[in-house]
Tab-separated table of C-alpha atoms and ligand atoms in Angstrom:
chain	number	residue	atom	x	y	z
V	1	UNK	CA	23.865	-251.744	-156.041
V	2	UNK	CA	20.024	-252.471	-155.767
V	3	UNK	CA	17.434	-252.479	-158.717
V	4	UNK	CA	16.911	-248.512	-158.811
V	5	UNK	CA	13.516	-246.709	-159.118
V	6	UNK	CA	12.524	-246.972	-162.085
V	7	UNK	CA	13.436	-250.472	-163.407
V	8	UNK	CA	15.828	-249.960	-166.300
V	9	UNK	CA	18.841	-249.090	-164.369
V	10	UNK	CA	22.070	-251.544	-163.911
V	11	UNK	CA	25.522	-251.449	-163.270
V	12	UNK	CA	25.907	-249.330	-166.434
V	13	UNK	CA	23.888	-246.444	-165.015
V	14	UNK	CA	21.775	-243.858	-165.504
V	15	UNK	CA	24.251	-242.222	-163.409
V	16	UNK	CA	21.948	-239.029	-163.583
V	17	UNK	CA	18.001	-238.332	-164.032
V	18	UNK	CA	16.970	-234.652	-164.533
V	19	UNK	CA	13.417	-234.140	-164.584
V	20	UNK	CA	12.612	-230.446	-165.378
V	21	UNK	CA	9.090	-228.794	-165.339
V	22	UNK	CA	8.731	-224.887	-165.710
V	23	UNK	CA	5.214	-223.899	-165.467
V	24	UNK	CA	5.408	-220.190	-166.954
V	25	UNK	CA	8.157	-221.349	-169.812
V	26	UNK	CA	5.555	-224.632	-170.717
V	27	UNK	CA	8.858	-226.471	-170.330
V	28	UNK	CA	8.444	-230.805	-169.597
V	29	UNK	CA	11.972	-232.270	-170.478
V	30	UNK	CA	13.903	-235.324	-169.255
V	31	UNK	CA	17.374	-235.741	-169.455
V	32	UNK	CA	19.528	-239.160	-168.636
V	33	UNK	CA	23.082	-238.785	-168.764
V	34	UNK	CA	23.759	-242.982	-168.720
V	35	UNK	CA	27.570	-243.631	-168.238
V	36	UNK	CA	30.122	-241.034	-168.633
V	37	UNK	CA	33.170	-242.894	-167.395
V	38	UNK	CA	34.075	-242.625	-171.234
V	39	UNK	CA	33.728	-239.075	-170.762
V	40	UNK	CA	31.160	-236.174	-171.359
V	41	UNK	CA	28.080	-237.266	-172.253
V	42	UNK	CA	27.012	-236.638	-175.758
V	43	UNK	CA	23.441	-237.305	-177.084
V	44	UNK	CA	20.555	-235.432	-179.359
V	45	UNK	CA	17.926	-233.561	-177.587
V	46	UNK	CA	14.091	-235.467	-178.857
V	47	UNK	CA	11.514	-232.907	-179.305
V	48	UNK	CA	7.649	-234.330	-179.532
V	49	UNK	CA	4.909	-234.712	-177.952
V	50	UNK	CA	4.781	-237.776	-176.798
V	51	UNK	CA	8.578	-238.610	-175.735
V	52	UNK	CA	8.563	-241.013	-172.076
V	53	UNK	CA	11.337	-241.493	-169.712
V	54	UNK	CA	11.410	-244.965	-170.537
V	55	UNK	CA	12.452	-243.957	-173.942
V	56	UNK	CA	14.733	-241.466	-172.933
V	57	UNK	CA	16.311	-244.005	-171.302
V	58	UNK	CA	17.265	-246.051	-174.219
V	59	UNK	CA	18.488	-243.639	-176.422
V	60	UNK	CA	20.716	-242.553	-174.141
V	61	UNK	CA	21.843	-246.394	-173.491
V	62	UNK	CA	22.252	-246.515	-177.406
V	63	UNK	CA	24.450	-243.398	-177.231
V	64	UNK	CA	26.555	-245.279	-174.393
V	65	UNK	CA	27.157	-247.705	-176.334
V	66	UNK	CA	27.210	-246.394	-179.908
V	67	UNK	CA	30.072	-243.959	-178.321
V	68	UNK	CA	31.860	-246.415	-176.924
V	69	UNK	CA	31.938	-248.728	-179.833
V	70	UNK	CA	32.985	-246.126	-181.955
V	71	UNK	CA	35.981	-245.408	-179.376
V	72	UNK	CA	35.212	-241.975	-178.969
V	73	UNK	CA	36.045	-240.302	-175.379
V	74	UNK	CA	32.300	-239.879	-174.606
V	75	UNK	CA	29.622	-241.458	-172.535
V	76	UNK	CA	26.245	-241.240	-173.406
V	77	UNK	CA	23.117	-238.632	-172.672
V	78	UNK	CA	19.898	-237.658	-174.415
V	79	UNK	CA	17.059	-235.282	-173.442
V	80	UNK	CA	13.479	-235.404	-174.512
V	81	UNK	CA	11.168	-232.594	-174.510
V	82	UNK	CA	8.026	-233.168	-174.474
V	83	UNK	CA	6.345	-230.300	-177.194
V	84	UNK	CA	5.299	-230.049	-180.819
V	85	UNK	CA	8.346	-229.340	-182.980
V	86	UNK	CA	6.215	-227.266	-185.665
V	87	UNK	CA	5.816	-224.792	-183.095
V	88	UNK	CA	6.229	-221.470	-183.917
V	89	UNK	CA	9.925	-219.916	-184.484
V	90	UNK	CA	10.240	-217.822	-181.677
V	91	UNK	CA	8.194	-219.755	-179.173
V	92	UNK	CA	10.523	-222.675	-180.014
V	93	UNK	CA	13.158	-220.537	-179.666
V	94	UNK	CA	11.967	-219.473	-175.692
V	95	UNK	CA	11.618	-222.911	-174.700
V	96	UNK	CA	15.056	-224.258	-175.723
V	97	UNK	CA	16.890	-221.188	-174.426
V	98	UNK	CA	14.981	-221.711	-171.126
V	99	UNK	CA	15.763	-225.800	-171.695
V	100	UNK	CA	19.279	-224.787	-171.904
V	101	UNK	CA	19.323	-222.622	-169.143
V	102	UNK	CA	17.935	-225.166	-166.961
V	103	UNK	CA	20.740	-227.966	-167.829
V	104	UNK	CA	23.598	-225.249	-167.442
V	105	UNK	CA	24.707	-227.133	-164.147
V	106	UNK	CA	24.879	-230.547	-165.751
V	107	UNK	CA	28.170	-230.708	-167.163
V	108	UNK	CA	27.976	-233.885	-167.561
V	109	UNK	CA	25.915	-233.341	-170.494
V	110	UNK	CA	26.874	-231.880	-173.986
V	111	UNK	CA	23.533	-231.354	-175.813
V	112	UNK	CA	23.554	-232.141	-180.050
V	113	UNK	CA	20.273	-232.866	-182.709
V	114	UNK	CA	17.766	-235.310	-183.120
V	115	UNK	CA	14.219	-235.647	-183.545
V	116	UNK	CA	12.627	-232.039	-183.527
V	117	UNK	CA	16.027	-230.270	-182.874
V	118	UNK	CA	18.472	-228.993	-185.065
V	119	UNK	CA	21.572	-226.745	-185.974
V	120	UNK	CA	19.662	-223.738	-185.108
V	121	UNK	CA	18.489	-225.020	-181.784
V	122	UNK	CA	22.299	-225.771	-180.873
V	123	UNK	CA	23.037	-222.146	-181.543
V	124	UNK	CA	20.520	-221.085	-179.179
V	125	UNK	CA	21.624	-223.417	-176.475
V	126	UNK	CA	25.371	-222.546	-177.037
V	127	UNK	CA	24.385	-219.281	-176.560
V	128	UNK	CA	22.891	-219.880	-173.461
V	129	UNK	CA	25.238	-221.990	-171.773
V	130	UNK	CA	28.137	-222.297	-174.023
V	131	UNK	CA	28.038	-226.241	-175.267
V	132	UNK	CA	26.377	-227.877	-177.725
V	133	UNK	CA	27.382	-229.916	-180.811
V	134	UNK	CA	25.517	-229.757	-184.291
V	135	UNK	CA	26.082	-226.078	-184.638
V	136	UNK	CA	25.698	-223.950	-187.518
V	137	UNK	CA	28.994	-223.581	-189.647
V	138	UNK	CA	29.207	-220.116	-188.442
V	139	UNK	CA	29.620	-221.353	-184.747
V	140	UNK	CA	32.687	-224.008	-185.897
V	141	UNK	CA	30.088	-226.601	-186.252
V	142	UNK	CA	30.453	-229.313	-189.342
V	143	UNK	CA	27.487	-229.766	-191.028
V	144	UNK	CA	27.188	-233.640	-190.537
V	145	UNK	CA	24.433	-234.128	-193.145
V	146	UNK	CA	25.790	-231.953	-195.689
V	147	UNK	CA	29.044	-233.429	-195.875
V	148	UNK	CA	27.745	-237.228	-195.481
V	149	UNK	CA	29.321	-238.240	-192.718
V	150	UNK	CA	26.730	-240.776	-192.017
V	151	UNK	CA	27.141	-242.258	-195.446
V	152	UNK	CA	30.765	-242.365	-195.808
V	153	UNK	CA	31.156	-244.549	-192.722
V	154	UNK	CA	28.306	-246.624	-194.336
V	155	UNK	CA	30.779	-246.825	-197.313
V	156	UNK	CA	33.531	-247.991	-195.115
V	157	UNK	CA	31.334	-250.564	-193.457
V	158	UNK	CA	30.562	-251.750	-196.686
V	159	UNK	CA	34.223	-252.061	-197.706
V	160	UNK	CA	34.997	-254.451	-194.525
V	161	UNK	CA	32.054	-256.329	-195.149
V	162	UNK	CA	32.843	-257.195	-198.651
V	163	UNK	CA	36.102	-258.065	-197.613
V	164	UNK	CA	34.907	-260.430	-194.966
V	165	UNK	CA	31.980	-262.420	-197.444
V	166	UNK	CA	34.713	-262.419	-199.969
V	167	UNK	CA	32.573	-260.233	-202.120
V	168	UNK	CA	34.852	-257.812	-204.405
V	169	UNK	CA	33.030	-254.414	-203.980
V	170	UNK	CA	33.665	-252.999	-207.412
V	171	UNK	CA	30.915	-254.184	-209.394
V	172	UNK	CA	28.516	-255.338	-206.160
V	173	UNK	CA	24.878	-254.732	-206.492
V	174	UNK	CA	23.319	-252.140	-203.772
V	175	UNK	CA	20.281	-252.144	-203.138
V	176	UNK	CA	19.120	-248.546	-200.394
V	177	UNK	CA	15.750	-248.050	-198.635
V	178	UNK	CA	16.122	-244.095	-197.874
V	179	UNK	CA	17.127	-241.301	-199.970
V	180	UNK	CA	17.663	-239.032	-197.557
V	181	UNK	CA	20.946	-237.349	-195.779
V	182	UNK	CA	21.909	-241.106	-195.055
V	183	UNK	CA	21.017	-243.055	-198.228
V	184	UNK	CA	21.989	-240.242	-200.711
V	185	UNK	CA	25.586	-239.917	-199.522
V	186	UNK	CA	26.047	-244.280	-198.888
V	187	UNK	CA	24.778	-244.132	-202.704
V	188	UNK	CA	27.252	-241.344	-203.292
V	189	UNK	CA	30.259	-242.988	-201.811
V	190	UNK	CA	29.503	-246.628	-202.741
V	191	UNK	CA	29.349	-245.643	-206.513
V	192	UNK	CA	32.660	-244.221	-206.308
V	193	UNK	CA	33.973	-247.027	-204.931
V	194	UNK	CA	32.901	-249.171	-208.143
V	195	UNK	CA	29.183	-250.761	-206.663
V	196	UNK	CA	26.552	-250.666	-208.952
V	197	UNK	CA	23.249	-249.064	-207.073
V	198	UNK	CA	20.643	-251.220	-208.886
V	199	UNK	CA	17.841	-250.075	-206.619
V	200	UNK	CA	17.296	-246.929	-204.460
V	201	UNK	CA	13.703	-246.422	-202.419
V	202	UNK	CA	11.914	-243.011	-200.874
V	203	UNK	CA	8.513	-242.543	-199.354
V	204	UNK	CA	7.007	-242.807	-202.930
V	205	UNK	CA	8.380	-245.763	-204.306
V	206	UNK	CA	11.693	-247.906	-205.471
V	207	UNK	CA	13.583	-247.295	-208.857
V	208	UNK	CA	14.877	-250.387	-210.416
V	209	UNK	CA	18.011	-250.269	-213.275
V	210	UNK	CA	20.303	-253.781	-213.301
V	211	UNK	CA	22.671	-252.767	-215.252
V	212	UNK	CA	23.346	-249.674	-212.186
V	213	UNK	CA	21.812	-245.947	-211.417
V	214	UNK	CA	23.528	-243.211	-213.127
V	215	UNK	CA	23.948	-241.476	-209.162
V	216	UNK	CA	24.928	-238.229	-209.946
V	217	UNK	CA	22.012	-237.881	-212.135
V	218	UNK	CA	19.662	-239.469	-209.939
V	219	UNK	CA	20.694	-237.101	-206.994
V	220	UNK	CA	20.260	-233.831	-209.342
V	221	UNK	CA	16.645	-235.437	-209.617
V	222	UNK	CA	16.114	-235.709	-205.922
V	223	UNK	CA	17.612	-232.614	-205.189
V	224	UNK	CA	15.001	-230.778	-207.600
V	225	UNK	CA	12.041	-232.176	-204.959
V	226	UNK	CA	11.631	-234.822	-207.144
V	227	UNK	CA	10.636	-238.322	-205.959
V	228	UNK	CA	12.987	-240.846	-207.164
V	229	UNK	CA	10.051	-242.716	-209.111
V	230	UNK	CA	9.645	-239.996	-211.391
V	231	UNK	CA	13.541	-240.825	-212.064
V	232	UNK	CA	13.765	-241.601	-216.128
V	233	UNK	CA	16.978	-243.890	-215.648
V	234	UNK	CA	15.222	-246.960	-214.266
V	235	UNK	CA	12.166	-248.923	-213.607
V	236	UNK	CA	9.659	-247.678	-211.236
V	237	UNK	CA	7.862	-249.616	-208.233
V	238	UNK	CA	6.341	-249.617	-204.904
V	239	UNK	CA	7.921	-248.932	-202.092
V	240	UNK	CA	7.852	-252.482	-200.802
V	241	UNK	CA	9.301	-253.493	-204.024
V	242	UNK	CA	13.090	-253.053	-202.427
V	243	UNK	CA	13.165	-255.143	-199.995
V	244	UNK	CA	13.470	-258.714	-202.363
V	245	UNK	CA	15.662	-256.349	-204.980
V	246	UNK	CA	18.504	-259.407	-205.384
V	247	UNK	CA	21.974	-257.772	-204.770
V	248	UNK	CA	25.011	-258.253	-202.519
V	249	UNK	CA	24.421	-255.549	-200.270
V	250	UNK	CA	20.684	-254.183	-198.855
V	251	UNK	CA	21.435	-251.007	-196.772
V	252	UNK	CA	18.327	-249.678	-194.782
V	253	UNK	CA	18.165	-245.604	-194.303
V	254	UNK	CA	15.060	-245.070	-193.715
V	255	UNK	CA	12.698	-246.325	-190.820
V	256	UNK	CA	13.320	-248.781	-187.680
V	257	UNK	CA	11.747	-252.027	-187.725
V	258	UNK	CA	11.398	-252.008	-191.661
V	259	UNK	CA	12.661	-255.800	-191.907
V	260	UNK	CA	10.778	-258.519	-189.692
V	261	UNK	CA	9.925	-261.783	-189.504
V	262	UNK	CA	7.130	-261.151	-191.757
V	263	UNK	CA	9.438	-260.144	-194.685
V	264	UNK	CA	13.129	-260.893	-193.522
V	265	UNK	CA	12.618	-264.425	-196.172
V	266	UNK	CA	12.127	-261.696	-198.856
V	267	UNK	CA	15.611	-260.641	-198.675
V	268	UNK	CA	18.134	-261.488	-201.111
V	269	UNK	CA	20.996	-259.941	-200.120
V	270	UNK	CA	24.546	-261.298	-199.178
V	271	UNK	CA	24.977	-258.270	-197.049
V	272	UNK	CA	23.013	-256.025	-194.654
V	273	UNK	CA	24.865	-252.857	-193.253
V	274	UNK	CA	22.480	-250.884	-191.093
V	275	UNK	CA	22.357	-246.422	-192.050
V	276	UNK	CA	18.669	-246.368	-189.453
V	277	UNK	CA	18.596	-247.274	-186.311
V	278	UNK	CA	17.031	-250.573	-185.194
V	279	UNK	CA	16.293	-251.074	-189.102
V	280	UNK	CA	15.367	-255.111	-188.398
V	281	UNK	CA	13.440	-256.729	-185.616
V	282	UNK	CA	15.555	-259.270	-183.271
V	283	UNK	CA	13.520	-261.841	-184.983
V	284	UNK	CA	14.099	-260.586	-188.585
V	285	UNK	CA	17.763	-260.831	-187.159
V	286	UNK	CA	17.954	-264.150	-186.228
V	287	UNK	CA	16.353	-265.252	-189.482
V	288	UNK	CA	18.999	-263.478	-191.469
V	289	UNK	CA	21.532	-264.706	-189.205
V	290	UNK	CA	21.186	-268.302	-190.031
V	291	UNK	CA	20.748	-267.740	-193.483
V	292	UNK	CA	23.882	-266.790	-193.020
V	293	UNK	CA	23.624	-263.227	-194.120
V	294	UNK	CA	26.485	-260.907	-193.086
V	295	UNK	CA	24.521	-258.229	-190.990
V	296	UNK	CA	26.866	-254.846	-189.829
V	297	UNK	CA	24.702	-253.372	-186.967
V	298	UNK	CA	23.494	-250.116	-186.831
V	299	UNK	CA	25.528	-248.302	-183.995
V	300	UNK	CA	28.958	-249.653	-185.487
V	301	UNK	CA	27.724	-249.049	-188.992
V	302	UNK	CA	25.992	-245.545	-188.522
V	303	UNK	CA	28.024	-243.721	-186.041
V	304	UNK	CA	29.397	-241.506	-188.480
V	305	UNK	CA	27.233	-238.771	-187.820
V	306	UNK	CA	28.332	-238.943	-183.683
V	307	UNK	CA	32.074	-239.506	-184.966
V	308	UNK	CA	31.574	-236.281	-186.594
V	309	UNK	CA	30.045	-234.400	-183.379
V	310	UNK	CA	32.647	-235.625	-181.387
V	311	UNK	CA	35.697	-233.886	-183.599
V	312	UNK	CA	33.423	-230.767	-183.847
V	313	UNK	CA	33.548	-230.475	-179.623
V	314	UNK	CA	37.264	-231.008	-179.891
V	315	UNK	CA	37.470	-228.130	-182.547
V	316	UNK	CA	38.733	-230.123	-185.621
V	317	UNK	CA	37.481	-229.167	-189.069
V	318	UNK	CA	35.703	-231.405	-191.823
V	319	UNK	CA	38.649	-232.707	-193.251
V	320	UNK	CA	39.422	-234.215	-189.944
V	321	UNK	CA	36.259	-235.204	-189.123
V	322	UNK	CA	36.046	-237.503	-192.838
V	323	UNK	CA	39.274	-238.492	-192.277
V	324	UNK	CA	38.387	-239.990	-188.633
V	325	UNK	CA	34.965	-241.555	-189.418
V	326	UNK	CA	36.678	-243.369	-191.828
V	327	UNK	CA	39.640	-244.420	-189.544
V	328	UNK	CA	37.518	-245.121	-187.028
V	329	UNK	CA	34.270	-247.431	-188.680
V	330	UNK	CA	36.961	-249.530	-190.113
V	331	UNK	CA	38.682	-250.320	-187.605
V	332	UNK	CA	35.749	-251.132	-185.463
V	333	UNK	CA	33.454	-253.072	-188.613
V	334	UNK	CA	36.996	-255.146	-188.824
V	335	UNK	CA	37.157	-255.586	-184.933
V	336	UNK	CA	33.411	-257.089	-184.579
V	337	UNK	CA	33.126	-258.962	-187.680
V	338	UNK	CA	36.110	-260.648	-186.405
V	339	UNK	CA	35.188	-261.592	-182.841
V	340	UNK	CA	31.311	-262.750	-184.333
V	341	UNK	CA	33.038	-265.185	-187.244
V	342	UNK	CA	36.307	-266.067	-184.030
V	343	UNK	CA	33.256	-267.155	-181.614
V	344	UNK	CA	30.925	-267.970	-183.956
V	345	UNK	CA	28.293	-265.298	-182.076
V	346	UNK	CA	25.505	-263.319	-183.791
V	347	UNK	CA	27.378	-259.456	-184.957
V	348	UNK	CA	25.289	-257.435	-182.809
V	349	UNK	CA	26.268	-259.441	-179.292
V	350	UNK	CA	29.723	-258.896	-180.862
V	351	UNK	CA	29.610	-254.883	-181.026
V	352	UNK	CA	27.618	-254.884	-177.769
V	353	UNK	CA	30.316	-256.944	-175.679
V	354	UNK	CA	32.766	-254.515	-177.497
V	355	UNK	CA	30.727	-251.351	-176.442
V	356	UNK	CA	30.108	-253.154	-172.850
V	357	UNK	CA	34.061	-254.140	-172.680
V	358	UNK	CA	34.965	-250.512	-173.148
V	359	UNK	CA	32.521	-248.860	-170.945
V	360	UNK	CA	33.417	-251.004	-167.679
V	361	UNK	CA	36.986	-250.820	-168.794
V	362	UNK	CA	37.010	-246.933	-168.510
V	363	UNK	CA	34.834	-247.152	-164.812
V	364	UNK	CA	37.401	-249.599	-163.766
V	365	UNK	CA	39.590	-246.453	-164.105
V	366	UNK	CA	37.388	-244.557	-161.840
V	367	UNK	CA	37.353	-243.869	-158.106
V	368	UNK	CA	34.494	-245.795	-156.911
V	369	UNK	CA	35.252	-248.547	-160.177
J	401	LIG	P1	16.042	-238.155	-193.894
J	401	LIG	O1	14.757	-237.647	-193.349
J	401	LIG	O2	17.021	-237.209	-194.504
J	401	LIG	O3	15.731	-239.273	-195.022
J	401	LIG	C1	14.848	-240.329	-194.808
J	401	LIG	C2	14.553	-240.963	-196.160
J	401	LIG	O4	13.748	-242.125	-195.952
J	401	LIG	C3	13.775	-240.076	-197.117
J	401	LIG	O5	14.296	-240.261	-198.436
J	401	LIG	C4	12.352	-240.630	-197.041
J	401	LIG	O6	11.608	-240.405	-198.248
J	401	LIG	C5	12.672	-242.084	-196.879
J	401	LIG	N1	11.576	-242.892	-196.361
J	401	LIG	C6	10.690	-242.639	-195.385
J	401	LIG	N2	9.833	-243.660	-195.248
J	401	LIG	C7	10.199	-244.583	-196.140
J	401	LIG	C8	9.709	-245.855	-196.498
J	401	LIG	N3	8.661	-246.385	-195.867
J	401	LIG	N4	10.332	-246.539	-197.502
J	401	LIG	C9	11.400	-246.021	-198.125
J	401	LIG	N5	11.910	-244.819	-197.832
J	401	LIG	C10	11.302	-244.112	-196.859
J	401	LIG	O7	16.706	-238.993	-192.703
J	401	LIG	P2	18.233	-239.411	-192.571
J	401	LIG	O8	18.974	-238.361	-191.823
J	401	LIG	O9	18.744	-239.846	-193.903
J	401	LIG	O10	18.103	-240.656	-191.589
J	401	LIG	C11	17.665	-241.922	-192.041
J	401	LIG	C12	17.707	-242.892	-190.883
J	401	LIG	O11	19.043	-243.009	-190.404
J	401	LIG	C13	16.881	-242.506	-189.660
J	401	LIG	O12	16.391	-243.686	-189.087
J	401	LIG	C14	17.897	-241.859	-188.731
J	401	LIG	O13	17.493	-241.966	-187.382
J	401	LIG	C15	19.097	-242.715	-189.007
J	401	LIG	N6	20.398	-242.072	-188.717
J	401	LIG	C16	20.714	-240.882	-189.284
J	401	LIG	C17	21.973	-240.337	-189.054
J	401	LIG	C18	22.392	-239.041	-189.699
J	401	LIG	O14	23.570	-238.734	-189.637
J	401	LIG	N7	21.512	-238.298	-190.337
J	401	LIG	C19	22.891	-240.991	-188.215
J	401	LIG	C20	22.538	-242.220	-187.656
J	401	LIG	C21	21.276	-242.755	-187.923
């Protein structure tokens, strides 16, 4: 096959590049449906103003590959829009109905949240053209966020890292940058597993306790609008401050790049099991690495949220959807921990050659291979 157009593509794909421009609707979207030999493609739609196809193209790589890795039977898609999500309500509303109509044809292409989108959105577009995943509860949808799917595969994660540093994880100190849908629920489900959160961080700051966060009460606080500095249960500091918090395992949920080479030797953590996406630099990485510090990658580690998507579009319930992000996050955490320690190879080539194996498995299945 020769290099492509654009200079991103290989043997993976895209298979597909829709560019769409509607002059009347003051619609500018791109959507790259990258491999679907796993099946439908499944990826958020981006809305702001200053998405690129270049970018486009990456996300929907990472949803390739986070798919695959988390053996679901999906390939992976995104779409980026190119407008300013604080629009208002029912202009919004005209330009993803008239996005949706204009991606009826690609079937190849099951639209869900991101960036600028959300539950709402999906309802429009499944009213338009009948798919979409994220929905409203109303529409069969599972309301990832609410329920913590993200987390509880964090939680699991956590479990088969523990296991693997022989590090019991009743009584293990957490420290979480994020207190958000992600960090709230890891916090949630690691405390009922026995960990001790010593340290959680928002946008405002870090709170501090040793001897462990009361949780429950610290998520009344948050969920009052509070920030989790005004918290009365611990010690208050910057927002920097979490990063060197000493504990067995750090878990970013927050922002990407928030650990690089700059502040990677800060760490003191056994463990590092990624809730963002693209949390540390590939620098910050190899640092950690050779200090010898477990790291769980962010699309084996975070895919709980896609997991969840994916049972919603086969029309299973929550139950099922909790009971198969934790099914399936184990088994995978176990499976690339495993081949990194077996050929002594950093974690994240490990998931990726499992992702990779996967994909060109399934297209060796395919007509044209
Ligand atoms: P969210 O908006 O609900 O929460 C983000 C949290 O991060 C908030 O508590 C915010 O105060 C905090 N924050 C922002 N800047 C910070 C900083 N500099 N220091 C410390 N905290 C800071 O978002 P979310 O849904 O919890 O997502 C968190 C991350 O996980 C994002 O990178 C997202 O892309 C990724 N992710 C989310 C899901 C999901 O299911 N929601 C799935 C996979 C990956």
């Amino acid at each position: 096959m020769g290099r492509g157009w654009f200079g991103f593509e290989d043997v993976l794909g895209p298979e597909q590049i829709l560019h769409l421009r509607h002059g009347k609707l003051g619609l500018e979207a791109i959507v790259v449906v990258d491999n679907t030999a796993c099946g439908v493609a499944i990826g958020g739609i981006r809305m702001a103003p200053d998405v690129t196809l270049e970018e486009c193209f990456r996300l929907a790589r990472a949803m390739t590959f986070k798919n695959a890795a988390a053996g679901l039977r999906h390939g992976g898609g995104k779409a980026v829009i190119r407008a300013d999500p604080a629009m208002p309500a029912p202009e919004k509303e005209r330009l993803v109905r008239g996005f949706a109509r204009a991606i009826r044809a690609l079937e190849a292409y099951v639209p869900g949240p991101d960036m600028g989108t959300d539950e709402t959105a999906m309802a429009w577009i499944r009213d338009e053209i009948g798919r979409a995943v994220g929905l409203p509860r109303e529409l069969g949808g599972i309301p990832l966020d609410a329920i913590g799917a993200t987390g509880l595969g964090l939680a699991v994660a956590c479990e088969v890292a523990c296991r693997h540093a022989g590090i019991p994880l009743e009584g293990a100190r957490v420290a979480i940058q994020g207190f958000g849908a992600v960090g709230r629920h890891a916090a949630r489900r690691l405390a009922e597993r026995g960990a001790r959160i010593v340290a959680v961080s928002d946008s405002k700051g870090t709170i501090l306790e040793e001897s462990g966060l009361d949780v429950a009460a610290l998520l009344a606080h948050k969920a009052r609008g509070e920030p989790v500095t005004s918290f009365a249960g611990g010690r208050s500091a910057d927002p920097a401050a979490i990063v060197g918090v000493p504990c067995e395992i750090w878990i970013p949920a927050a922002r990407p790049d928030v650990i690089h080479e700059g502040n990677a030797d800060d760490l003191r953590a056994r463990i590092v099991v990624s809730g963002a996406n693209i949390p540390i630099t590939a620098g910050a990485e190899a640092i950690l690495e050779a200090r010898g510090v477990l790291l769980v990658p962010d699309f084996i580690a975070n895919a709980g949220g896609v997991i969840c998507a994916a049972v919603e579009y086969a029309g299973g319930d929550e139950s099922e959807a909790l009971a198969t992000i934790a099914e399936k996050i184990r088994a995978n955490t176990e499976a690339v921990l495993t081949r990194a320690r077996g050929e002594a190879i950093p974690t994240r080539r490990a998931a990726e050659a499992l992702a990779r194996e996967r994909v060109e498995k399934a297209m060796a299945f395919r007509r044209f291979g």
